[in-house]
Amino acid sequence: MQMSTYGLPQFSMRFVPIWRRNFLVWKKLAPASILGNIADPLITLIAFGYGLGSLLQHVDGIPYIHYLASGSICMSIMMASSFEALYSAFSRMHVQRTWDALLNAPLGLDDIVLAEMLWAATKSMFSGIAILGVMFFLGIGLHPHTLLVLPILFLIGATFASLGLVMNAVAKGYDFFTYYFTLLLTPMMFLSGVYFPTRQLPDWLQVVSDLLPLTAAVHLVRPLILGKWPAAPMTDLVILAVYCVIGFYVATILTRRRLLK
């Protein structure tokens, strides 16, 4: 079926088998995949939480390891979702030609892009659940509020998956993703309140920080893990939703231009 390059995404329930296909492939490597995704945040918690935490014991009246853990889970979701939407999706699209095979079936390209986005969000949420388990073991986040973190983790994953699929649509090779991680995601980690309060930043950087999706994610997740309520939940949810919707729309347009031209 012909479609306008810039038309709104057209979905059907046919994205479900594509999502399921990715899930079944992942199941074969699930333990290694989850372990790999929790290794970095676990090392961060131990190295910074206990190392730096011995010198900087409290931030805003919160034990530093609790402060760090409640921010680093958002960072971990961002990285896990981005990795899946970049390296794994690019492999299926360009190297393994899985997308070409799917397009020979009665499937639309928009369904494939939607399935990739939802799968990346799902996979990152699996990793987030594993990280929450580690946090519970350390005595962090043992509050009923923490249950509300799960749907937020999925939204965070979907947001960064959508942004990652934009990069995936224009990438010529794996090396291209290094720029995305180095120039966008890594600076965002240090500007979004993961390691320290954003009020420590210069005024102009605080303005930038307030517009970043990772900052919105931290604003939502940290209070819940600490047993409190977010200060401005609707604002932060809207920021994440705007990045997710616009990112997905741009990713759909660029993917159409690449594969259907």
PDB file of N, CA and C in Angstrom, residues 49-115:
ATOM      1  N   GLY A  49      28.175   5.244  44.969  1.00  0.00           N
ATOM      2  CA  GLY A  49      27.291   5.250  46.127  1.00  0.00           C
ATOM      3  C   GLY A  49      28.022   5.026  47.434  1.00  0.00           C
ATOM      4  N   TYR A  50      28.924   4.049  47.446  1.00  0.00           N
ATOM      5  CA  TYR A  50      29.664   3.768  48.671  1.00  0.00           C
ATOM      6  C   TYR A  50      30.988   4.510  48.727  1.00  0.00           C
ATOM      7  N   GLY A  51      31.632   4.673  47.569  1.00  0.00           N
ATOM      8  CA  GLY A  51      32.904   5.390  47.556  1.00  0.00           C
ATOM      9  C   GLY A  51      32.731   6.872  47.800  1.00  0.00           C
ATOM     10  N   LEU A  52      32.042   7.543  46.857  1.00  0.00           N
ATOM     11  CA  LEU A  52      31.776   8.969  47.027  1.00  0.00           C
ATOM     12  C   LEU A  52      30.795   9.215  48.175  1.00  0.00           C
ATOM     13  N   GLY A  53      29.899   8.253  48.388  1.00  0.00           N
ATOM     14  CA  GLY A  53      28.928   8.400  49.459  1.00  0.00           C
ATOM     15  C   GLY A  53      29.551   8.448  50.837  1.00  0.00           C
ATOM     16  N   SER A  54      30.748   7.876  50.981  1.00  0.00           N
ATOM     17  CA  SER A  54      31.429   7.953  52.273  1.00  0.00           C
ATOM     18  C   SER A  54      31.930   9.362  52.557  1.00  0.00           C
ATOM     19  N   LEU A  55      32.107  10.160  51.507  1.00  0.00           N
ATOM     20  CA  LEU A  55      32.547  11.547  51.659  1.00  0.00           C
ATOM     21  C   LEU A  55      31.360  12.506  51.617  1.00  0.00           C
ATOM     22  N   LEU A  56      30.408  12.190  50.746  1.00  0.00           N
ATOM     23  CA  LEU A  56      29.210  13.016  50.588  1.00  0.00           C
ATOM     24  C   LEU A  56      28.022  12.166  51.019  1.00  0.00           C
ATOM     25  N   GLN A  57      27.753  12.172  52.294  1.00  0.00           N
ATOM     26  CA  GLN A  57      26.803  11.205  52.840  1.00  0.00           C
ATOM     27  C   GLN A  57      25.351  11.537  52.523  1.00  0.00           C
ATOM     28  N   HIS A  58      25.013  12.825  52.408  1.00  0.00           N
ATOM     29  CA  HIS A  58      23.631  13.222  52.166  1.00  0.00           C
ATOM     30  C   HIS A  58      23.554  14.307  51.101  1.00  0.00           C
ATOM     31  N   VAL A  59      22.514  14.221  50.273  1.00  0.00           N
ATOM     32  CA  VAL A  59      22.188  15.267  49.302  1.00  0.00           C
ATOM     33  C   VAL A  59      20.716  15.601  49.499  1.00  0.00           C
ATOM     34  N   ASP A  60      20.422  16.847  49.801  1.00  0.00           N
ATOM     35  CA  ASP A  60      19.046  17.264  50.077  1.00  0.00           C
ATOM     36  C   ASP A  60      18.417  16.431  51.194  1.00  0.00           C
ATOM     37  N   GLY A  61      19.243  16.053  52.162  1.00  0.00           N
ATOM     38  CA  GLY A  61      18.743  15.268  53.277  1.00  0.00           C
ATOM     39  C   GLY A  61      18.524  13.804  52.959  1.00  0.00           C
ATOM     40  N   ILE A  62      18.980  13.356  51.798  1.00  0.00           N
ATOM     41  CA  ILE A  62      18.792  11.975  51.350  1.00  0.00           C
ATOM     42  C   ILE A  62      20.153  11.278  51.352  1.00  0.00           C
ATOM     43  N   PRO A  63      20.269  10.055  51.865  1.00  0.00           N
ATOM     44  CA  PRO A  63      21.535   9.327  51.739  1.00  0.00           C
ATOM     45  C   PRO A  63      21.969   9.277  50.278  1.00  0.00           C
ATOM     46  N   TYR A  64      23.244   9.554  50.031  1.00  0.00           N
ATOM     47  CA  TYR A  64      23.672   9.716  48.646  1.00  0.00           C
ATOM     48  C   TYR A  64      23.427   8.464  47.812  1.00  0.00           C
ATOM     49  N   ILE A  65      23.601   7.296  48.401  1.00  0.00           N
ATOM     50  CA  ILE A  65      23.394   6.081  47.603  1.00  0.00           C
ATOM     51  C   ILE A  65      21.934   5.965  47.185  1.00  0.00           C
ATOM     52  N   HIS A  66      20.994   6.442  48.018  1.00  0.00           N
ATOM     53  CA  HIS A  66      19.584   6.445  47.629  1.00  0.00           C
ATOM     54  C   HIS A  66      19.341   7.480  46.526  1.00  0.00           C
ATOM     55  N   TYR A  67      19.972   8.626  46.673  1.00  0.00           N
ATOM     56  CA  TYR A  67      19.857   9.676  45.656  1.00  0.00           C
ATOM     57  C   TYR A  67      20.382   9.174  44.323  1.00  0.00           C
ATOM     58  N   LEU A  68      21.549   8.537  44.352  1.00  0.00           N
ATOM     59  CA  LEU A  68      22.171   8.042  43.128  1.00  0.00           C
ATOM     60  C   LEU A  68      21.361   6.912  42.504  1.00  0.00           C
ATOM     61  N   ALA A  69      20.910   5.977  43.321  1.00  0.00           N
ATOM     62  CA  ALA A  69      20.165   4.828  42.801  1.00  0.00           C
ATOM     63  C   ALA A  69      18.884   5.252  42.106  1.00  0.00           C
ATOM     64  N   SER A  70      18.174   6.204  42.706  1.00  0.00           N
ATOM     65  CA  SER A  70      16.898   6.641  42.139  1.00  0.00           C
ATOM     66  C   SER A  70      17.073   7.428  40.853  1.00  0.00           C
ATOM     67  N   GLY A  71      18.271   7.937  40.602  1.00  0.00           N
ATOM     68  CA  GLY A  71      18.541   8.600  39.330  1.00  0.00           C
ATOM     69  C   GLY A  71      19.157   7.671  38.314  1.00  0.00           C
ATOM     70  N   SER A  72      20.015   6.772  38.782  1.00  0.00           N
ATOM     71  CA  SER A  72      20.740   5.905  37.849  1.00  0.00           C
ATOM     72  C   SER A  72      19.826   4.883  37.184  1.00  0.00           C
ATOM     73  N   ILE A  73      18.691   4.540  37.801  1.00  0.00           N
ATOM     74  CA  ILE A  73      17.780   3.609  37.135  1.00  0.00           C
ATOM     75  C   ILE A  73      17.204   4.248  35.877  1.00  0.00           C
ATOM     76  N   CYS A  74      16.960   5.567  35.927  1.00  0.00           N
ATOM     77  CA  CYS A  74      16.487   6.272  34.727  1.00  0.00           C
ATOM     78  C   CYS A  74      17.564   6.276  33.652  1.00  0.00           C
ATOM     79  N   MET A  75      18.805   6.521  34.071  1.00  0.00           N
ATOM     80  CA  MET A  75      19.915   6.498  33.126  1.00  0.00           C
ATOM     81  C   MET A  75      20.061   5.121  32.496  1.00  0.00           C
ATOM     82  N   SER A  76      19.880   4.082  33.280  1.00  0.00           N
ATOM     83  CA  SER A  76      20.015   2.721  32.774  1.00  0.00           C
ATOM     84  C   SER A  76      18.924   2.382  31.770  1.00  0.00           C
ATOM     85  N   ILE A  77      17.695   2.834  32.045  1.00  0.00           N
ATOM     86  CA  ILE A  77      16.604   2.628  31.089  1.00  0.00           C
ATOM     87  C   ILE A  77      16.919   3.348  29.782  1.00  0.00           C
ATOM     88  N   MET A  78      17.419   4.571  29.885  1.00  0.00           N
ATOM     89  CA  MET A  78      17.797   5.336  28.699  1.00  0.00           C
ATOM     90  C   MET A  78      18.826   4.585  27.867  1.00  0.00           C
ATOM     91  N   MET A  79      19.852   4.065  28.515  1.00  0.00           N
ATOM     92  CA  MET A  79      20.928   3.396  27.784  1.00  0.00           C
ATOM     93  C   MET A  79      20.452   2.067  27.196  1.00  0.00           C
ATOM     94  N   ALA A  80      19.702   1.296  27.961  1.00  0.00           N
ATOM     95  CA  ALA A  80      19.231  -0.001  27.468  1.00  0.00           C
ATOM     96  C   ALA A  80      18.291   0.164  26.287  1.00  0.00           C
ATOM     97  N   SER A  81      17.372   1.104  26.392  1.00  0.00           N
ATOM     98  CA  SER A  81      16.426   1.342  25.300  1.00  0.00           C
ATOM     99  C   SER A  81      17.143   1.874  24.063  1.00  0.00           C
ATOM    100  N   SER A  82      18.066   2.797  24.273  1.00  0.00           N
ATOM    101  CA  SER A  82      18.805   3.371  23.143  1.00  0.00           C
ATOM    102  C   SER A  82      19.640   2.308  22.446  1.00  0.00           C
ATOM    103  N   PHE A  83      20.294   1.454  23.222  1.00  0.00           N
ATOM    104  CA  PHE A  83      21.123   0.402  22.619  1.00  0.00           C
ATOM    105  C   PHE A  83      20.282  -0.516  21.742  1.00  0.00           C
ATOM    106  N   GLU A  84      19.096  -0.882  22.224  1.00  0.00           N
ATOM    107  CA  GLU A  84      18.223  -1.771  21.446  1.00  0.00           C
ATOM    108  C   GLU A  84      17.719  -1.084  20.189  1.00  0.00           C
ATOM    109  N   ALA A  85      17.349   0.198  20.292  1.00  0.00           N
ATOM    110  CA  ALA A  85      16.807   0.924  19.143  1.00  0.00           C
ATOM    111  C   ALA A  85      17.896   1.303  18.146  1.00  0.00           C
ATOM    112  N   LEU A  86      19.142   1.255  18.564  1.00  0.00           N
ATOM    113  CA  LEU A  86      20.249   1.601  17.665  1.00  0.00           C
ATOM    114  C   LEU A  86      20.916   0.344  17.130  1.00  0.00           C
ATOM    115  N   TYR A  87      21.726  -0.303  17.933  1.00  0.00           N
ATOM    116  CA  TYR A  87      22.521  -1.422  17.444  1.00  0.00           C
ATOM    117  C   TYR A  87      21.661  -2.615  17.025  1.00  0.00           C
ATOM    118  N   SER A  88      20.722  -3.019  17.872  1.00  0.00           N
ATOM    119  CA  SER A  88      19.922  -4.199  17.549  1.00  0.00           C
ATOM    120  C   SER A  88      18.975  -3.934  16.379  1.00  0.00           C
ATOM    121  N   ALA A  89      18.302  -2.784  16.407  1.00  0.00           N
ATOM    122  CA  ALA A  89      17.387  -2.468  15.312  1.00  0.00           C
ATOM    123  C   ALA A  89      18.139  -2.294  14.001  1.00  0.00           C
ATOM    124  N   PHE A  90      19.311  -1.671  14.059  1.00  0.00           N
ATOM    125  CA  PHE A  90      20.098  -1.493  12.836  1.00  0.00           C
ATOM    126  C   PHE A  90      20.538  -2.839  12.275  1.00  0.00           C
ATOM    127  N   SER A  91      20.887  -3.772  13.164  1.00  0.00           N
ATOM    128  CA  SER A  91      21.259  -5.114  12.707  1.00  0.00           C
ATOM    129  C   SER A  91      20.094  -5.780  11.989  1.00  0.00           C
ATOM    130  N   ARG A  92      18.904  -5.658  12.557  1.00  0.00           N
ATOM    131  CA  ARG A  92      17.739  -6.280  11.918  1.00  0.00           C
ATOM    132  C   ARG A  92      17.372  -5.580  10.615  1.00  0.00           C
ATOM    133  N   MET A  93      17.565  -4.276  10.565  1.00  0.00           N
ATOM    134  CA  MET A  93      17.190  -3.520   9.371  1.00  0.00           C
ATOM    135  C   MET A  93      18.215  -3.674   8.257  1.00  0.00           C
ATOM    136  N   HIS A  94      19.498  -3.535   8.589  1.00  0.00           N
ATOM    137  CA  HIS A  94      20.518  -3.383   7.556  1.00  0.00           C
ATOM    138  C   HIS A  94      21.402  -4.618   7.378  1.00  0.00           C
ATOM    139  N   VAL A  95      21.790  -5.245   8.474  1.00  0.00           N
ATOM    140  CA  VAL A  95      22.761  -6.343   8.394  1.00  0.00           C
ATOM    141  C   VAL A  95      22.055  -7.671   8.164  1.00  0.00           C
ATOM    142  N   GLN A  96      21.121  -8.016   9.038  1.00  0.00           N
ATOM    143  CA  GLN A  96      20.423  -9.294   8.912  1.00  0.00           C
ATOM    144  C   GLN A  96      19.300  -9.270   7.880  1.00  0.00           C
ATOM    145  N   ARG A  97      18.897  -8.074   7.466  1.00  0.00           N
ATOM    146  CA  ARG A  97      17.807  -7.897   6.492  1.00  0.00           C
ATOM    147  C   ARG A  97      16.480  -8.473   6.984  1.00  0.00           C
ATOM    148  N   THR A  98      16.302  -8.488   8.299  1.00  0.00           N
ATOM    149  CA  THR A  98      15.051  -8.997   8.850  1.00  0.00           C
ATOM    150  C   THR A  98      13.871  -8.130   8.420  1.00  0.00           C
ATOM    151  N   TRP A  99      14.088  -6.821   8.374  1.00  0.00           N
ATOM    152  CA  TRP A  99      13.004  -5.921   7.977  1.00  0.00           C
ATOM    153  C   TRP A  99      12.593  -6.173   6.527  1.00  0.00           C
ATOM    154  N   ASP A 100      13.551  -6.459   5.656  1.00  0.00           N
ATOM    155  CA  ASP A 100      13.211  -6.749   4.263  1.00  0.00           C
ATOM    156  C   ASP A 100      12.326  -7.983   4.170  1.00  0.00           C
ATOM    157  N   ALA A 101      12.659  -8.996   4.971  1.00  0.00           N
ATOM    158  CA  ALA A 101      11.843 -10.211   4.976  1.00  0.00           C
ATOM    159  C   ALA A 101      10.438  -9.914   5.492  1.00  0.00           C
ATOM    160  N   LEU A 102      10.337  -9.084   6.524  1.00  0.00           N
ATOM    161  CA  LEU A 102       9.029  -8.741   7.073  1.00  0.00           C
ATOM    162  C   LEU A 102       8.192  -7.953   6.075  1.00  0.00           C
ATOM    163  N   LEU A 103       8.852  -7.100   5.286  1.00  0.00           N
ATOM    164  CA  LEU A 103       8.112  -6.294   4.315  1.00  0.00           C
ATOM    165  C   LEU A 103       7.584  -7.126   3.152  1.00  0.00           C
ATOM    166  N   ASN A 104       8.121  -8.336   2.984  1.00  0.00           N
ATOM    167  CA  ASN A 104       7.592  -9.240   1.964  1.00  0.00           C
ATOM    168  C   ASN A 104       6.339  -9.968   2.453  1.00  0.00           C
ATOM    169  N   ALA A 105       6.083  -9.857   3.751  1.00  0.00           N
ATOM    170  CA  ALA A 105       4.841 -10.387   4.322  1.00  0.00           C
ATOM    171  C   ALA A 105       3.801  -9.257   4.300  1.00  0.00           C
ATOM    172  N   PRO A 106       2.553  -9.585   4.593  1.00  0.00           N
ATOM    173  CA  PRO A 106       1.520  -8.517   4.616  1.00  0.00           C
ATOM    174  C   PRO A 106       1.652  -7.635   5.856  1.00  0.00           C
ATOM    175  N   LEU A 107       2.780  -6.919   5.921  1.00  0.00           N
ATOM    176  CA  LEU A 107       3.072  -6.036   7.050  1.00  0.00           C
ATOM    177  C   LEU A 107       3.438  -4.658   6.515  1.00  0.00           C
ATOM    178  N   GLY A 108       3.096  -3.632   7.255  1.00  0.00           N
ATOM    179  CA  GLY A 108       3.469  -2.280   6.881  1.00  0.00           C
ATOM    180  C   GLY A 108       4.740  -1.855   7.588  1.00  0.00           C
ATOM    181  N   LEU A 109       5.487  -0.959   6.968  1.00  0.00           N
ATOM    182  CA  LEU A 109       6.720  -0.470   7.576  1.00  0.00           C
ATOM    183  C   LEU A 109       6.436   0.230   8.897  1.00  0.00           C
ATOM    184  N   ASP A 110       5.323   0.958   8.970  1.00  0.00           N
ATOM    185  CA  ASP A 110       4.985   1.641  10.215  1.00  0.00           C
ATOM    186  C   ASP A 110       4.782   0.646  11.353  1.00  0.00           C
ATOM    187  N   ASP A 111       4.203  -0.532  11.028  1.00  0.00           N
ATOM    188  CA  ASP A 111       4.038  -1.566  12.053  1.00  0.00           C
ATOM    189  C   ASP A 111       5.385  -2.060  12.551  1.00  0.00           C
ATOM    190  N   ILE A 112       6.357  -2.165  11.646  1.00  0.00           N
ATOM    191  CA  ILE A 112       7.692  -2.632  12.033  1.00  0.00           C
ATOM    192  C   ILE A 112       8.360  -1.615  12.956  1.00  0.00           C
ATOM    193  N   VAL A 113       8.269  -0.338  12.596  1.00  0.00           N
ATOM    194  CA  VAL A 113       8.878   0.706  13.424  1.00  0.00           C
ATOM    195  C   VAL A 113       8.207   0.749  14.799  1.00  0.00           C
ATOM    196  N   LEU A 114       6.872   0.632  14.830  1.00  0.00           N
ATOM    197  CA  LEU A 114       6.162   0.625  16.103  1.00  0.00           C
ATOM    198  C   LEU A 114       6.581  -0.568  16.954  1.00  0.00           C
ATOM    199  N   ALA A 115       6.687  -1.739  16.330  1.00  0.00           N
ATOM    200  CA  ALA A 115       7.086  -2.936  17.070  1.00  0.00           C
ATOM    201  C   ALA A 115       8.495  -2.784  17.643  1.00  0.00           C
TER     202      ALA A 115
END
